[in-house]
């Protein structure tokens, strides 16, 4: 296991939380309407989805790597191109958001009497039901695998573990901030300035990461290989 790659992966993944998504909206809505107990329960639901996603991707990537290094690099190249595409879309959306004057105001309409298990189920189904999760994880995790060390599935399992633990920490911080400033963060959540600068930063980060990740497949293609 290359722990330098693990550290880079954790840092890049933390930056992804700068842009609101379905999971973070669930966490913020639970925190602002029901408090930290329901927010943490929803976070546990989101993290539980990793018990399905990570092993599936880990053993799938092990199989791909066993077929051919060319196929493995093709998967990595496709993943990098996908991240570049997502970064481009984020930048476009952030530019469009400057004209949007309607803040997000409907994320705290959950009933305060709703039971804890409902928050857990919502977090779990939100993450499992997000079709981009499989594509993102398949694109993201293989970029930090040191193939030369072997045991690809084991490395992806460890990376996935750190990724979801990182997600737990980041979501918990988001929930704490939401509870602390409540109405202020809800009012600013959809503001033009927050959408614009947050979208630019996150989109530029994703674009840069995608270009960096594309380097390995490009080097694989242009480097001389023994016939």
XYZ file of N, CA and C in Angstrom:
681
model
N 0.849 -1.197 0.000
C 0.000 0.000 0.000
C 0.884 1.245 0.000
N 0.642 2.152 -0.940
C 1.385 3.407 -1.001
C 0.616 4.454 -0.183
N 1.114 4.743 1.024
C 0.398 5.644 1.926
C 0.459 7.092 1.468
N 1.435 7.437 0.632
C 1.453 8.776 0.050
C 0.247 8.971 -0.863
N -0.074 7.923 -1.646
C -1.249 7.988 -2.509
C -2.529 8.069 -1.686
N -2.552 7.358 -0.558
C -3.724 7.417 0.323
C -3.938 8.845 0.824
N -2.848 9.502 1.231
C -2.948 10.876 1.735
C -3.442 11.827 0.648
N -2.920 11.662 -0.575
C -3.362 12.501 -1.689
C -4.844 12.275 -1.966
N -5.251 10.998 -1.963
C -6.651 10.661 -2.215
C -7.580 11.294 -1.188
N -7.199 11.223 0.090
C -8.029 11.794 1.155
C -8.156 13.310 0.982
N -7.046 13.970 0.636
C -7.085 15.414 0.443
C -7.967 15.826 -0.717
N -7.829 15.122 -1.845
C -8.646 15.444 -3.017
C -10.117 15.169 -2.734
N -10.384 14.054 -2.067
C -11.773 13.701 -1.772
C -12.419 14.730 -0.853
N -11.654 15.260 0.096
C -12.207 16.280 0.995
C -12.632 17.521 0.220
N -11.864 17.872 -0.827
C -12.204 19.043 -1.632
C -13.531 18.866 -2.364
N -13.882 17.617 -2.658
C -15.129 17.363 -3.382
C -16.363 17.780 -2.579
N -16.203 17.891 -1.268
C -17.337 18.247 -0.429
C -17.639 19.735 -0.489
N -16.817 20.520 -1.210
C -17.080 21.946 -1.345
C -18.341 22.208 -2.161
N -18.687 21.278 -3.036
C -19.882 21.431 -3.854
C -21.021 20.616 -3.269
N -22.167 21.225 -2.977
C -23.283 20.475 -2.400
C -23.771 19.376 -3.331
N -24.112 18.237 -2.761
C -24.664 17.117 -3.498
C -25.827 16.528 -2.727
N -26.430 15.453 -3.235
C -27.583 14.844 -2.548
C -27.284 14.453 -1.104
N -26.106 13.861 -0.860
C -25.772 13.419 0.499
C -25.642 14.596 1.460
N -24.927 15.633 1.033
C -24.725 16.783 1.924
C -26.028 17.534 2.171
N -26.917 17.556 1.179
C -28.211 18.210 1.369
C -29.035 17.468 2.413
N -28.983 16.124 2.370
C -29.682 15.329 3.384
C -29.127 15.635 4.772
N -27.796 15.681 4.883
C -27.161 15.934 6.178
C -27.532 17.316 6.700
N -27.455 18.335 5.837
C -27.782 19.695 6.260
C -29.252 19.802 6.656
N -30.126 19.173 5.871
C -31.557 19.264 6.176
C -31.877 18.604 7.510
N -31.264 17.454 7.771
C -31.493 16.790 9.061
C -30.918 17.612 10.216
N -29.741 18.182 10.008
C -29.098 18.956 11.076
C -29.896 20.202 11.423
N -30.362 20.917 10.396
C -31.046 22.185 10.643
C -32.470 21.995 11.138
N -33.100 20.865 10.800
C -34.496 20.675 11.200
C -34.657 19.783 12.420
N -33.673 18.882 12.669
C -33.840 17.904 13.741
C -32.660 17.812 14.700
N -31.528 18.415 14.353
C -30.387 18.401 15.256
C -29.337 17.357 14.902
N -28.281 17.310 15.725
C -27.121 16.485 15.424
C -27.420 14.992 15.475
N -28.325 14.564 16.362
C -28.596 13.129 16.482
C -29.122 12.562 15.166
N -30.090 13.252 14.566
C -30.631 12.794 13.291
C -29.617 12.977 12.162
N -28.821 14.040 12.242
C -27.805 14.260 11.211
C -26.766 13.146 11.227
N -26.262 12.778 12.418
C -25.289 11.692 12.515
C -25.888 10.369 12.053
N -27.162 10.156 12.344
C -27.811 8.922 11.902
C -27.890 8.873 10.380
N -28.210 10.003 9.760
C -28.230 10.066 8.298
C -26.836 9.834 7.720
N -25.815 10.386 8.383
C -24.431 10.179 7.934
C -24.069 8.702 7.994
N -24.472 8.017 9.061
C -24.207 6.581 9.169
C -24.880 5.818 8.033
N -26.057 6.273 7.618
C -26.721 5.652 6.481
C -25.930 5.828 5.199
N -25.419 7.045 4.985
C -24.593 7.309 3.797
C -23.348 6.427 3.803
N -22.675 6.352 4.953
C -21.445 5.571 5.060
C -21.727 4.085 4.873
N -22.885 3.619 5.331
C -23.222 2.200 5.202
C -23.300 1.764 3.746
N -23.631 2.687 2.857
C -23.696 2.352 1.438
C -22.344 1.891 0.916
N -21.268 2.347 1.562
C -19.930 1.924 1.152
C -19.698 0.439 1.326
N -20.444 -0.204 2.247
C -20.314 -1.649 2.441
C -20.746 -2.410 1.197
N -21.570 -1.771 0.369
C -21.967 -2.376 -0.906
C -21.063 -1.924 -2.041
N -20.828 -0.603 -2.123
C -20.097 -0.050 -3.253
C -18.637 -0.501 -3.300
N -17.922 -0.340 -2.195
C -16.468 -0.536 -2.213
C -16.064 -1.975 -2.533
N -16.620 -3.011 -1.871
C -16.234 -4.382 -2.241
C -16.570 -4.719 -3.690
N -17.726 -4.238 -4.178
C -18.109 -4.517 -5.561
C -17.086 -3.951 -6.533
N -16.668 -2.713 -6.291
C -15.694 -2.071 -7.171
C -14.316 -2.695 -7.000
N -13.946 -3.025 -5.763
C -12.619 -3.589 -5.494
C -12.404 -4.882 -6.264
N -13.315 -5.818 -6.159
C -13.122 -7.108 -6.810
C -13.370 -7.026 -8.311
N -14.178 -6.049 -8.732
C -14.337 -5.825 -10.164
C -13.056 -5.303 -10.788
N -12.370 -4.379 -10.105
C -11.117 -3.837 -10.619
C -9.992 -4.877 -10.595
N -10.007 -5.765 -9.606
C -9.025 -6.852 -9.554
C -9.148 -7.721 -10.797
N -10.386 -8.001 -11.202
C -10.625 -8.817 -12.392
C -10.143 -8.099 -13.646
N -10.446 -6.796 -13.744
C -10.016 -6.017 -14.912
C -8.498 -5.997 -15.014
N -7.818 -5.784 -13.879
C -6.358 -5.736 -13.895
C -5.751 -7.073 -14.287
N -6.414 -8.178 -13.923
C -5.887 -9.501 -14.253
C -6.000 -9.796 -15.742
N -6.889 -9.115 -16.441
C -7.059 -9.372 -17.866
C -5.897 -8.805 -18.674
N -5.590 -7.525 -18.458
C -4.548 -6.875 -19.254
C -4.230 -5.511 -18.662
N -2.939 -5.142 -18.632
C -2.592 -3.786 -18.185
C -3.144 -2.714 -19.114
N -3.342 -3.072 -20.394
C -3.907 -2.111 -21.343
C -5.349 -1.780 -20.956
N -6.120 -2.818 -20.603
C -7.502 -2.599 -20.183
C -7.535 -1.772 -18.899
N -6.614 -2.089 -17.984
C -6.543 -1.340 -16.720
C -6.297 0.137 -16.974
N -5.343 0.448 -17.863
C -5.054 1.839 -18.174
C -6.215 2.492 -18.912
N -6.935 1.710 -19.720
C -8.105 2.253 -20.409
C -9.175 2.666 -19.401
N -9.348 1.852 -18.353
C -10.303 2.195 -17.295
C -9.870 3.479 -16.595
N -8.571 3.587 -16.304
C -8.068 4.787 -15.638
C -8.234 6.019 -16.520
N -7.975 5.860 -17.835
C -8.130 6.987 -18.750
C -9.588 7.425 -18.828
N -10.495 6.450 -18.889
C -11.921 6.777 -18.933
C -12.340 7.505 -17.659
N -11.824 7.056 -16.529
C -12.140 7.714 -15.264
C -11.628 9.139 -15.223
N -10.397 9.348 -15.700
C -9.825 10.692 -15.709
C -10.625 11.622 -16.618
N -11.014 11.113 -17.787
C -11.810 11.917 -18.715
C -13.172 12.262 -18.116
N -13.726 11.329 -17.359
C -15.009 11.602 -16.705
C -14.862 12.730 -15.682
N -13.780 12.704 -14.903
C -13.560 13.762 -13.917
C -13.358 15.118 -14.593
N -12.657 15.118 -15.729
C -12.477 16.356 -16.492
C -13.836 16.885 -16.952
N -14.679 15.970 -17.417
C -16.023 16.346 -17.871
C -16.847 16.926 -16.725
N -16.778 16.276 -15.543
C -17.515 16.769 -14.380
C -17.018 18.160 -13.977
N -15.681 18.349 -13.996
C -15.124 19.660 -13.677
C -15.611 20.738 -14.628
N -15.661 20.388 -15.918
C -16.159 21.329 -16.928
C -17.618 21.692 -16.659
N -18.433 20.685 -16.321
C -19.846 20.942 -16.037
C -20.014 21.813 -14.793
N -19.160 21.584 -13.772
C -19.229 22.401 -12.564
C -18.918 23.859 -12.867
N -17.897 24.080 -13.687
C -17.526 25.449 -14.034
C -18.649 26.133 -14.806
N -19.265 25.401 -15.733
C -20.384 25.965 -16.491
C -21.555 26.294 -15.568
N -21.843 25.365 -14.634
C -22.964 25.582 -13.717
C -22.714 26.775 -12.800
N -21.456 26.944 -12.371
C -21.149 28.062 -11.472
C -21.313 29.398 -12.188
N -20.966 29.436 -13.468
C -21.167 30.657 -14.245
C -22.657 30.948 -14.399
N -23.441 29.892 -14.639
C -24.883 30.078 -14.794
C -25.538 30.496 -13.483
N -24.945 30.085 -12.357
C -25.554 30.373 -11.051
C -25.514 31.856 -10.705
N -24.680 32.612 -11.375
C -24.609 34.057 -11.085
C -25.934 34.743 -11.394
N -26.675 34.149 -12.336
C -27.960 34.742 -12.698
C -29.101 34.215 -11.842
N -28.812 33.253 -10.959
C -29.847 32.644 -10.121
C -29.943 33.385 -8.794
N -31.062 34.022 -8.557
C -31.243 34.782 -7.322
C -32.146 34.069 -6.333
N -32.475 32.797 -6.598
C -33.368 32.060 -5.708
C -32.566 31.138 -4.822
N -32.384 31.464 -3.527
C -31.632 30.597 -2.641
C -32.378 29.319 -2.350
N -31.617 28.283 -2.014
C -32.228 27.023 -1.621
C -32.875 27.214 -0.267
N -34.179 27.038 -0.220
C -34.876 27.300 1.039
C -35.758 26.146 1.461
N -35.696 25.026 0.737
C -36.615 23.941 1.031
C -35.917 22.708 1.559
N -34.704 22.864 2.097
C -33.987 21.682 2.540
C -34.191 21.399 4.016
N -34.986 22.219 4.683
C -35.191 21.989 6.108
C -36.664 21.759 6.442
N -37.389 21.062 5.521
C -38.815 20.877 5.713
C -39.152 19.519 6.307
N -38.166 18.846 6.876
C -38.418 17.546 7.482
C -39.108 17.725 8.825
N -39.956 16.810 9.158
C -40.686 16.894 10.425
C -39.781 16.510 11.590
N -39.801 17.328 12.634
C -38.902 17.097 13.764
C -39.242 15.827 14.516
N -40.492 15.326 14.384
C -40.867 14.136 15.134
C -40.515 12.844 14.399
N -39.921 12.934 13.240
C -39.601 11.741 12.459
C -38.590 10.875 13.215
N -38.758 9.538 13.220
C -37.873 8.662 14.003
C -36.464 8.599 13.432
N -35.528 8.149 14.276
C -34.123 8.085 13.870
C -33.909 7.159 12.688
N -34.605 6.009 12.689
C -34.349 5.047 11.619
C -34.701 5.620 10.243
N -35.635 6.585 10.205
C -35.983 7.212 8.932
C -34.805 8.017 8.384
N -34.059 8.664 9.280
C -32.873 9.412 8.850
C -31.815 8.463 8.302
N -31.634 7.312 8.969
C -30.655 6.325 8.505
C -31.034 5.801 7.123
N -32.294 5.440 6.959
C -32.750 4.895 5.677
C -32.612 5.937 4.573
N -32.931 7.191 4.898
C -32.797 8.239 3.890
C -31.347 8.400 3.445
N -30.412 8.428 4.414
C -29.001 8.546 4.060
C -28.522 7.372 3.231
N -28.927 6.163 3.628
C -28.523 4.955 2.902
C -29.048 4.962 1.477
N -30.350 5.217 1.315
C -30.959 5.173 -0.012
C -30.494 6.327 -0.893
N -30.197 7.472 -0.278
C -29.694 8.603 -1.064
C -28.364 8.261 -1.712
N -27.463 7.634 -0.946
C -26.161 7.265 -1.492
C -26.267 6.100 -2.467
N -27.041 5.073 -2.101
C -27.206 3.917 -2.987
C -27.940 4.289 -4.269
N -28.862 5.238 -4.162
C -29.659 5.611 -5.318
C -29.018 6.638 -6.220
N -27.816 7.069 -5.884
C -27.120 8.053 -6.709
C -26.342 7.322 -7.800
N -26.791 7.365 -9.061
C -26.111 6.611 -10.120
C -24.685 7.072 -10.374
N -24.367 8.299 -9.955
C -23.017 8.812 -10.176
C -21.999 8.199 -9.217
N -22.482 7.580 -8.117
C -21.551 7.037 -7.134
C -20.697 5.927 -7.727
N -21.323 5.002 -8.462
C -20.568 3.899 -9.056
C -19.548 4.432 -10.044
N -19.992 5.379 -10.895
C -19.087 5.942 -11.900
C -17.959 6.708 -11.227
N -18.294 7.492 -10.192
C -17.272 8.287 -9.513
C -16.258 7.399 -8.808
N -16.740 6.399 -8.074
C -15.825 5.509 -7.358
C -14.971 4.705 -8.327
N -15.579 4.232 -9.421
C -14.822 3.478 -10.425
C -13.786 4.361 -11.094
N -14.100 5.654 -11.238
C -13.160 6.592 -11.856
C -12.072 7.014 -10.883
N -12.440 7.172 -9.616
C -11.572 7.828 -8.633
C -10.599 6.867 -7.961
N -11.097 5.783 -7.387
C -10.249 4.910 -6.572
C -9.094 4.268 -7.346
N -9.315 3.768 -8.593
C -8.191 3.122 -9.294
C -7.008 4.037 -9.554
N -7.238 5.364 -9.544
C -6.143 6.287 -9.816
C -5.063 6.231 -8.735
N -5.400 5.729 -7.556
C -4.474 5.738 -6.426
C -3.997 4.337 -6.054
N -4.193 3.394 -6.965
C -3.732 2.022 -6.751
C -2.327 1.867 -7.315
N -1.407 1.350 -6.509
C -0.047 1.038 -6.975
C -0.060 -0.402 -7.482
N -0.267 -0.566 -8.793
C -0.436 -1.901 -9.373
C 0.788 -2.763 -9.131
N 1.959 -2.142 -9.132
C 3.195 -2.910 -8.971
C 3.291 -3.584 -7.605
N 2.506 -3.114 -6.642
C 2.520 -3.726 -5.312
C 1.599 -4.930 -5.217
N 0.784 -5.152 -6.257
C -0.120 -6.294 -6.255
C -1.337 -6.083 -5.374
N -2.179 -7.123 -5.299
C -3.385 -7.117 -4.454
C -4.224 -5.864 -4.700
N -4.652 -5.705 -5.946
C -5.424 -4.522 -6.327
C -6.707 -4.405 -5.514
N -7.414 -5.516 -5.348
C -8.678 -5.463 -4.609
C -8.455 -5.029 -3.162
N -7.369 -5.527 -2.539
C -7.068 -5.135 -1.164
C -6.766 -3.658 -1.052
N -6.010 -3.119 -2.018
C -5.697 -1.690 -2.002
C -6.962 -0.846 -2.149
N -7.861 -1.266 -3.056
C -9.093 -0.504 -3.262
C -9.981 -0.571 -2.026
N -9.990 -1.726 -1.351
C -10.763 -1.832 -0.111
C -10.251 -0.845 0.939
N -8.919 -0.739 1.065
C -8.334 0.196 2.032
C -8.631 1.638 1.624
N -8.468 1.934 0.319
C -8.761 3.283 -0.164
C -10.227 3.642 0.071
N -11.111 2.676 -0.207
C -12.535 2.921 0.011
C -12.855 3.154 1.471
N -12.179 2.406 2.355
C -12.376 2.598 3.790
C -11.992 4.012 4.203
N -10.813 4.461 3.756
C -10.372 5.812 4.097
C -11.290 6.861 3.471
N -11.787 6.579 2.273
C -12.662 7.528 1.594
C -13.959 7.730 2.377
N -14.555 6.637 2.836
C -15.812 6.762 3.575
C -15.589 7.296 4.992
N -14.460 6.964 5.616
C -14.143 7.567 6.913
C -13.950 9.076 6.762
N -13.283 9.456 5.675
C -13.110 10.873 5.377
C -14.463 11.540 5.166
N -15.356 10.819 4.481
C -16.700 11.336 4.277
C -17.443 11.534 5.586
N -17.265 10.597 6.516
C -17.913 10.726 7.825
C -17.437 11.982 8.543
N -16.125 12.224 8.514
C -15.569 13.411 9.175
C -16.089 14.689 8.517
N -16.052 14.721 7.179
C -16.474 15.931 6.464
C -17.959 16.209 6.665
N -18.788 15.165 6.552
C -20.222 15.355 6.760
C -20.526 15.789 8.191
N -19.771 15.248 9.151
C -19.976 15.636 10.549
C -19.661 17.113 10.754
N -18.577 17.583 10.125
C -18.232 19.004 10.218
C -19.310 19.868 9.572
N -19.815 19.405 8.418
C -20.890 20.137 7.748
C -22.111 20.237 8.660
N -22.455 19.123 9.308
C -23.613 19.113 10.208
C -23.398 20.047 11.398
N -22.192 20.044 11.962
C -21.897 20.915 13.104
C -22.022 22.386 12.727
N -21.500 22.735 11.551
C -21.611 24.120 11.086
C -23.076 24.481 10.854
N -23.826 23.555 10.238
C -25.238 23.824 9.954
C -26.032 24.049 11.231
N -25.757 23.234 12.255
C -26.464 23.386 13.527
C -26.075 24.696 14.205
N -24.812 25.082 14.082
C -24.316 26.279 14.766
C -24.924 27.560 14.209
N -25.000 27.652 12.899
C -25.470 28.914 12.319
C -26.821 28.795 11.613
N -27.370 27.615 11.575
C -28.712 27.292 11.091
C -29.217 28.192 9.953
N -30.063 29.158 10.263
C -30.725 29.924 9.213
C -29.735 30.634 8.305
N -28.612 31.085 8.893
C -27.628 31.798 8.087
C -27.076 30.904 6.978
N -26.723 29.652 7.330
C -26.147 28.770 6.321
C -27.192 28.343 5.309
N -28.445 28.192 5.755
C -29.500 27.828 4.809
C -29.724 28.957 3.816
N -29.716 30.212 4.309
C -29.914 31.355 3.427
C -28.761 31.513 2.443
N -27.548 31.205 2.887
C -26.372 31.370 2.024
C -26.140 30.170 1.133
N -26.786 29.053 1.453
C -26.528 27.807 0.728
C -26.779 27.951 -0.761
N -27.821 28.731 -1.116
C -28.129 28.893 -2.529
C -27.791 30.262 -3.065
N -27.039 31.040 -2.329
C -26.717 32.395 -2.762
C -25.832 32.372 -3.991
N -25.919 33.454 -4.746
C -25.152 33.520 -5.990
C -23.649 33.488 -5.734
N -23.203 34.224 -4.724
C -21.758 34.278 -4.478
C -21.217 32.928 -4.046
N -21.959 32.235 -3.153
C -21.501 30.929 -2.694
C -21.490 29.927 -3.829
N -22.554 29.922 -4.639
C -22.620 28.997 -5.765
C -21.507 29.284 -6.771
N -21.263 30.583 -7.010
C -20.280 30.956 -8.026
C -18.864 30.586 -7.611
N -18.433 31.071 -6.430
C -17.059 30.816 -6.014
C -16.846 29.363 -5.604
N -17.822 28.773 -4.929
C -17.704 27.364 -4.571
C -17.675 26.474 -5.795
N -18.521 26.788 -6.779
C -18.540 26.003 -8.011
C -17.259 26.150 -8.805
N -16.728 27.377 -8.863
C -15.465 27.590 -9.572
C -14.323 26.814 -8.927
N -14.253 26.863 -7.591
C -13.176 26.167 -6.890
C -13.288 24.660 -7.066
N -14.497 24.127 -6.853
C -14.678 22.686 -6.974
C -14.506 22.224 -8.418
N -15.061 22.985 -9.373
C -14.928 22.617 -10.776
C -13.486 22.666 -11.247
N -12.773 23.725 -10.861
C -11.360 23.815 -11.221
C -10.537 22.704 -10.609
N -10.876 22.333 -9.356
C -10.170 21.228 -8.697
C -10.393 19.921 -9.432
N -11.661 19.627 -9.762
C -11.971 18.390 -10.474
C -11.294 18.350 -11.841
N -11.287 19.487 -12.531
C -10.646 19.562 -13.841
C -9.150 19.305 -13.720
N -8.516 19.942 -12.740
C -7.085 19.737 -12.536
C -6.747 18.319 -12.133
N -7.573 17.735 -11.246
C -7.343 16.353 -10.819
C -7.485 15.403 -11.995
N -8.503 15.631 -12.830
C -8.690 14.778 -13.998
C -7.509 14.837 -14.952
N -6.983 16.046 -15.181
C -5.814 16.185 -16.054
C -4.600 15.489 -15.449
N -4.432 15.620 -14.114
C -3.310 14.953 -13.450
C -3.439 13.436 -13.561
N -4.649 12.928 -13.360
C -4.869 11.489 -13.421
C -4.696 10.936 -14.831
N -4.903 11.783 -15.825
C -4.739 11.346 -17.210
C -3.275 11.127 -17.552
N -2.380 11.648 -16.712
C -0.953 11.527 -16.992
C -0.468 10.094 -17.055
N -0.926 9.232 -16.137
C -0.458 7.841 -16.108
C -0.824 7.085 -17.380
N -2.090 7.134 -17.852
C -2.403 6.466 -19.114
C -1.631 7.032 -20.302
N -1.422 8.353 -20.317
C -0.666 8.954 -21.422
C 0.770 8.455 -21.410
N 1.392 8.424 -20.215
C 2.763 7.910 -20.122
C 2.828 6.437 -20.523
N 1.793 5.682 -20.191
C 1.751 4.266 -20.550
C 1.741 4.093 -22.065
N 1.030 4.979 -22.760
C 0.920 4.879 -24.215
C 2.212 5.283 -24.903
N 2.841 6.368 -24.421
C 4.007 6.897 -25.133
C 5.317 6.256 -24.698
N 5.326 5.571 -23.548
C 6.577 4.972 -23.088
C 6.864 3.700 -23.869
N 8.159 3.433 -24.175
C 8.517 2.206 -24.899
C 8.291 0.980 -24.029
N 7.692 -0.065 -24.613
C 7.447 -1.310 -23.897
C 8.087 -2.456 -24.643
N 8.513 -3.411 -23.851
C 9.161 -4.572 -24.461
C 8.160 -5.346 -25.293
N 8.551 -5.745 -26.465
C 7.656 -6.497 -27.339
C 7.685 -7.971 -26.983
